[in-house]
Short mmCIF file of C-alpha atoms and ligand atoms in Angstrom, two decimals:
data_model
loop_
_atom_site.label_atom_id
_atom_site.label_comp_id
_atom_site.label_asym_id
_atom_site.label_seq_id
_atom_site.Cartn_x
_atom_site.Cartn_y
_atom_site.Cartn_z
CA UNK A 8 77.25 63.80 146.37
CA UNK A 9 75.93 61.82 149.72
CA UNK A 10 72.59 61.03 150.96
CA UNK A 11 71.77 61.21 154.24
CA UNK A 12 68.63 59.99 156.14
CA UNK A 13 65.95 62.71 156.68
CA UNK A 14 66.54 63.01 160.86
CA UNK A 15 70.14 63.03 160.56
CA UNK A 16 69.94 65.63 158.13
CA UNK A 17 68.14 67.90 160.52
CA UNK A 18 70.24 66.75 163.06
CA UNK A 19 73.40 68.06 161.30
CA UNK A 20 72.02 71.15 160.61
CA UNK A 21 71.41 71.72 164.06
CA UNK A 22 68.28 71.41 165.07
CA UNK A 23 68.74 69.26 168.25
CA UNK A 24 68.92 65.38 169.19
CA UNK A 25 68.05 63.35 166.56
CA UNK A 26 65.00 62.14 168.71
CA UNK A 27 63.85 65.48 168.71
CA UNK A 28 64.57 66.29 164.87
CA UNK A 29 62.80 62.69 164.63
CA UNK A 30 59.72 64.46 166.63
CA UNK A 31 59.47 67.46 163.96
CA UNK A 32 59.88 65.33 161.00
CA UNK A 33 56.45 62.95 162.19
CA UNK A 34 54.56 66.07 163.28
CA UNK A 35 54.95 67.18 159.71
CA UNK A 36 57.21 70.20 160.11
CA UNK A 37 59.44 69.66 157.26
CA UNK A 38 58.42 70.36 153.98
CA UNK A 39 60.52 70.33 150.96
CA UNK A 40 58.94 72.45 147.64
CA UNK A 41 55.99 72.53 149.61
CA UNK A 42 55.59 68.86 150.12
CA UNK A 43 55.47 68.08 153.89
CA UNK A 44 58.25 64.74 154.58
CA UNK A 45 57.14 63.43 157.54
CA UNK A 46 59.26 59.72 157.45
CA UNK A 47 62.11 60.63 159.37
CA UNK A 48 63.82 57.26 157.53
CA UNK A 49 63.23 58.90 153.79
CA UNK A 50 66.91 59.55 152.41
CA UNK A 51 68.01 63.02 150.33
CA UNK A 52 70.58 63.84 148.49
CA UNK A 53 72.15 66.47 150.74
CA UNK A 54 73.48 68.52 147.73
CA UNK A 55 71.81 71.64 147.06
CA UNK A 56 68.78 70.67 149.23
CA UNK A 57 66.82 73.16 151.26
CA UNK A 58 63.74 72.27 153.77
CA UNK A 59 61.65 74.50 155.27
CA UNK A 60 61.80 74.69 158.84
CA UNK A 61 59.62 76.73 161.22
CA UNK A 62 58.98 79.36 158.21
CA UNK A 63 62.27 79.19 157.02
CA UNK A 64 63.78 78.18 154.27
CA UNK A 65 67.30 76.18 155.26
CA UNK A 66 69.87 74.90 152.72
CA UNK A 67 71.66 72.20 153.67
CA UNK A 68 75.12 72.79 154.72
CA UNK A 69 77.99 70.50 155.75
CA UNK A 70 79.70 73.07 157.29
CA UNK A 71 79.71 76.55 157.82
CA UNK A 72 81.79 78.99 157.42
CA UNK A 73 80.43 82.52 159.35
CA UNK A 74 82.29 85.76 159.40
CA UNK A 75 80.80 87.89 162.50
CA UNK A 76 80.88 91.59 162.89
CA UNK A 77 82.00 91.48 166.74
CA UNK A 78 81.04 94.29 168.89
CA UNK A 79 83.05 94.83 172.17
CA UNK A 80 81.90 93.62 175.98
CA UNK A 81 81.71 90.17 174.16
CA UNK A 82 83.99 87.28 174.70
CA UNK A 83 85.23 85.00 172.46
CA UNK A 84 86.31 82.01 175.37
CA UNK A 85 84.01 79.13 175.60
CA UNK A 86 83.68 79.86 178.86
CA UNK A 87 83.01 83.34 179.05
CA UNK A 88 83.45 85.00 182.42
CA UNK A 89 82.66 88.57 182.46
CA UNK A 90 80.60 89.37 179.16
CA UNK A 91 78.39 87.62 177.06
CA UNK A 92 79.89 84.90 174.56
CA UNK A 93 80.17 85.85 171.12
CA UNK A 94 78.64 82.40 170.34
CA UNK A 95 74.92 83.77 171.58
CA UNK A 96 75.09 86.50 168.91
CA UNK A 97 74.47 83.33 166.48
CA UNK A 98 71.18 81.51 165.55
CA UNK A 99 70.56 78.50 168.06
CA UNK A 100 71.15 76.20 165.80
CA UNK A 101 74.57 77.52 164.71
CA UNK A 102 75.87 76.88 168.67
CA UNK A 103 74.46 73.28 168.34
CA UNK A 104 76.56 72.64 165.13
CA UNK A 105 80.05 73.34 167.46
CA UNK A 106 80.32 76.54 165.70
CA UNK A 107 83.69 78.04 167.04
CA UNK A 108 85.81 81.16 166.43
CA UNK A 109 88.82 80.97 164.46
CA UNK A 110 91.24 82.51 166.92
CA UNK A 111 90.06 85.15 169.29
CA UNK A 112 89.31 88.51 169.95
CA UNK A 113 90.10 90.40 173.07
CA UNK A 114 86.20 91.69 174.38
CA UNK A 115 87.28 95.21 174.16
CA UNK A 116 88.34 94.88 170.38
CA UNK A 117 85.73 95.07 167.76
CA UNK A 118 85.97 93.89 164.21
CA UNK A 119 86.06 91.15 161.95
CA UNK A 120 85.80 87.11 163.68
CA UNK A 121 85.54 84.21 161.63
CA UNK A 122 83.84 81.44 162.88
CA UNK A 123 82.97 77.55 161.76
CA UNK A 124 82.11 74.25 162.66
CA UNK A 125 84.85 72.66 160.19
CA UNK A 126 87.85 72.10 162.33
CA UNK A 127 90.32 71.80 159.35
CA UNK A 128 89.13 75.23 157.94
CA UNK A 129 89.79 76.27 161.64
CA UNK A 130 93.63 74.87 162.21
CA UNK A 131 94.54 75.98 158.58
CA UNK A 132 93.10 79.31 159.56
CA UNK A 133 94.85 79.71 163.12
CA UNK A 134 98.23 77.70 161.63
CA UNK A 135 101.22 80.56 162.43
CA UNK A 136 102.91 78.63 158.74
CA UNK A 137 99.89 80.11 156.95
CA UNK A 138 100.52 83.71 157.55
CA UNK A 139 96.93 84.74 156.92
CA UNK A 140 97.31 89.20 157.20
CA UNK A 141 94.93 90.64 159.39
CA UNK A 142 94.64 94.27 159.52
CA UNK A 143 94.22 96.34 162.21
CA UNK A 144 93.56 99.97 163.16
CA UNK A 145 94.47 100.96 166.33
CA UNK A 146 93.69 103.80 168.00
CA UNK A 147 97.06 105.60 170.04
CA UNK A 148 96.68 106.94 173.37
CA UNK A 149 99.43 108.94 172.32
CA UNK A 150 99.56 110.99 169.38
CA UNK A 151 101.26 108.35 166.52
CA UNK A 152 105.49 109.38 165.96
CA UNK A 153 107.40 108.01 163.11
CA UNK A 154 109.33 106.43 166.49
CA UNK A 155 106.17 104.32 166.96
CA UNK A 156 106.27 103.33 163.52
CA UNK A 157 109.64 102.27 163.06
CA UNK A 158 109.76 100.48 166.18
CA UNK A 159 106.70 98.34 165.17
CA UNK A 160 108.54 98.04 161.66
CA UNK A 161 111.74 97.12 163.18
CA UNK A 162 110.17 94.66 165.59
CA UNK A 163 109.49 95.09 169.36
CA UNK A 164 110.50 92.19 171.93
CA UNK A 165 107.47 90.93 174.01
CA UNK A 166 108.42 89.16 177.53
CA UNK A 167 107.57 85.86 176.38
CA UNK A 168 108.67 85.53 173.09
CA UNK A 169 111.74 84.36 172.24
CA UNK A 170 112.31 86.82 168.94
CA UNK A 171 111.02 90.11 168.27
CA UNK A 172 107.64 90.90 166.63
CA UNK A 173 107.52 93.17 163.37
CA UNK A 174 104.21 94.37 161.76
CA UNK A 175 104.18 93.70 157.94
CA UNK A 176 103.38 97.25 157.74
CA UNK A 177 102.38 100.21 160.02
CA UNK A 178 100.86 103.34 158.31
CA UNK A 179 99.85 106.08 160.16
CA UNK A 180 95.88 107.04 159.52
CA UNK A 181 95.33 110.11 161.84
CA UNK A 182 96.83 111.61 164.57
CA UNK A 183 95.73 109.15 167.01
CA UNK A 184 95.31 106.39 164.24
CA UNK A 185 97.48 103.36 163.14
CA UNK A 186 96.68 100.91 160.31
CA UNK A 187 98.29 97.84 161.61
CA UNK A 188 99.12 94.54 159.98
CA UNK A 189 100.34 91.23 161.65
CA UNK A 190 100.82 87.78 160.53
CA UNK A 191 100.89 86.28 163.89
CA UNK A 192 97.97 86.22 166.27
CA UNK A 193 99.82 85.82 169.39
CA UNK A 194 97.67 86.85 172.70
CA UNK A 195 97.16 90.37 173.11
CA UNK A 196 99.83 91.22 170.42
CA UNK A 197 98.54 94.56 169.20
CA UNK A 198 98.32 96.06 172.56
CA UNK A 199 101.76 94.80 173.59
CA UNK A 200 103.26 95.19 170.81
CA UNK A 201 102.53 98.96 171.46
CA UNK A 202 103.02 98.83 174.91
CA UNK A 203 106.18 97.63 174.12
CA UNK A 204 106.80 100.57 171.31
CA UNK A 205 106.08 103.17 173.75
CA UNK A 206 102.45 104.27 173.06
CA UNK A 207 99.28 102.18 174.53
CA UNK A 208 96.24 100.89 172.42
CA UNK A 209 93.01 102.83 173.17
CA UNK A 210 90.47 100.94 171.00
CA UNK A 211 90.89 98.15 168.65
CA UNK A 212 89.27 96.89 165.28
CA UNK A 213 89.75 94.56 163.04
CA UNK A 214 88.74 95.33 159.45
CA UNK A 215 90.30 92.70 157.23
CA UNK A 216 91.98 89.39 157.10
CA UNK A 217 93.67 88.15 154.08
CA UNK A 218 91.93 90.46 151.45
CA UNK A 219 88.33 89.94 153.03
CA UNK A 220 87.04 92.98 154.09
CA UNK A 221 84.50 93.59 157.06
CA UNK A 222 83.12 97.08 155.00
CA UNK A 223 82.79 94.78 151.87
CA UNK A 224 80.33 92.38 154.16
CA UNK A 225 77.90 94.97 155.09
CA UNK A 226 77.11 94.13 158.81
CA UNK A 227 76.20 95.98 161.52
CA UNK A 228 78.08 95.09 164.67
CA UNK A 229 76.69 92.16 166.04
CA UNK A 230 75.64 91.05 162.90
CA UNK A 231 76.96 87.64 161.17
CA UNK A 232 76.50 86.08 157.69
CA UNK A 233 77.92 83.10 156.29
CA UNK A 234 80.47 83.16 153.26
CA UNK A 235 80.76 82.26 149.99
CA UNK A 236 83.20 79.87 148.10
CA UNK A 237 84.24 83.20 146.64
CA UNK A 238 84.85 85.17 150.12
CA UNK A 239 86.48 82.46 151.50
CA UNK A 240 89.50 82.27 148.99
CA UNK A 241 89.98 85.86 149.78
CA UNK A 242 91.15 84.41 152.69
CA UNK A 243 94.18 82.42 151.19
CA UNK A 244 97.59 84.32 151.63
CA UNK A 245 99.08 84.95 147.99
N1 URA B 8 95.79 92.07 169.23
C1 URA B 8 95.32 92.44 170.42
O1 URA B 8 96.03 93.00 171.24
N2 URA B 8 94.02 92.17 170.70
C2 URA B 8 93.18 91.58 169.81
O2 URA B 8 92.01 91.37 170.13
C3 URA B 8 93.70 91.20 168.56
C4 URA B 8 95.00 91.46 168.29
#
């Protein structure tokens, strides 16, 4: 439980400076069960509350925890050079928060991106002791061999790495078609990885990680939602 004044409540949620969440609170845009709280100093129990907001209803969150349905052309840098961030497919208020991906996606690859504003969620998440699967499905330029298989099986030495790389497993889905699954995220390690095996990547998606499943999330791509205590443990390894 923790109270929290009314601005910085507003404030946390991310709905600018707290001068300017003091600004909405006096010109009576906040109502709560249809009472309008305009005393920016009034304290709430932050538990379970939700405000309305410019015609929306908001429930308070202390962080969030967003799983995003990434097309490609978008980047996932901070900085994004070439293509749109993945951060402006978000509500406003979500980039004010210091919402951030958890890891990154290549622009080209489509798929599933988490994303959150708690940073501990975000190091467990990206920690290479966790060994979080994600799954991938790849498509081949070449037609897939059982070569191809075994060598990502076996493991495949990337120039900068100072062991080989194995997928957890590698199951062929079509001629052109791999179902990959890593327990790394090292940059670009797909692609290499099958570089380095002999074929090249095509196109790139990511459908799961840990036992969450984009298909289960119903999103378009583009499309975001946030997730539940119960989606979120499906993110635990076993
Ligand atoms: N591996 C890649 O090569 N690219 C990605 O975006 C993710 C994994």
């Amino acid at each position: 439980m923790s109270k929290l004044s009314l601005d910085r409540i507003l404030q946390s949620q991310g709905y600018g400076t707290r001068k300017f969440c003091r600004t909405l609170i006096e010109d009576g845009e906040v109502t709560i069960n249809g009472v309008v709280h305009d005393n920016y100093k009034e304290t709430l129990e932050t538990d379970g509350l939700v405000f309305r907001l410019f015609e929306e209803d908001v429930q308070y969150r202390e962080h969030v925890y967003i799983a995003l349905n990434k097309p490609a052309n978008y980047e996932c840098s901070r900085k994004p050079s070439h293509h749109p961030g993945v951060l402006t497919l978000l509500a406003e208020e979500l980039t004010w928060r210091d919402v951030q991906p958890v890891g990154r996606l290549d622009h080209d690859t489509t798929g599933m991106l988490l994303m959150s504003d708690d940073g501990a969620f975000i190091h467990a998440q990206s920690s290479p002791k966790r060994h979080v699967p994600k799954i991938y499905q790849a498509t081949t330029a070449e037609p897939v061999t059982d070569e191809l298989i075994e060598k990502m099986l076996a493991g495949v030495q990337l120039h900068d790495e100072p062991a080989p790389l194995a997928a957890v497993t590698c199951l062929k889905r079509g001629e052109h078609q791999l179902e990959i699954v890593l327990e790394q995220g090292k940059y670009h390690q797909v692609k290499r990885m099958l570089a380095a095996a002999g074929n090249h990547c095509a196109a790139l998606h990511r459908s799961a990680i840990g036992k969450l499943e984009l298909a289960a999330l119903d999103l378009n791509e583009g499309e975001w939602c946030y997730l539940t205590p119960e989606q979120l443990a499906l993110l635990s390894p076993e």
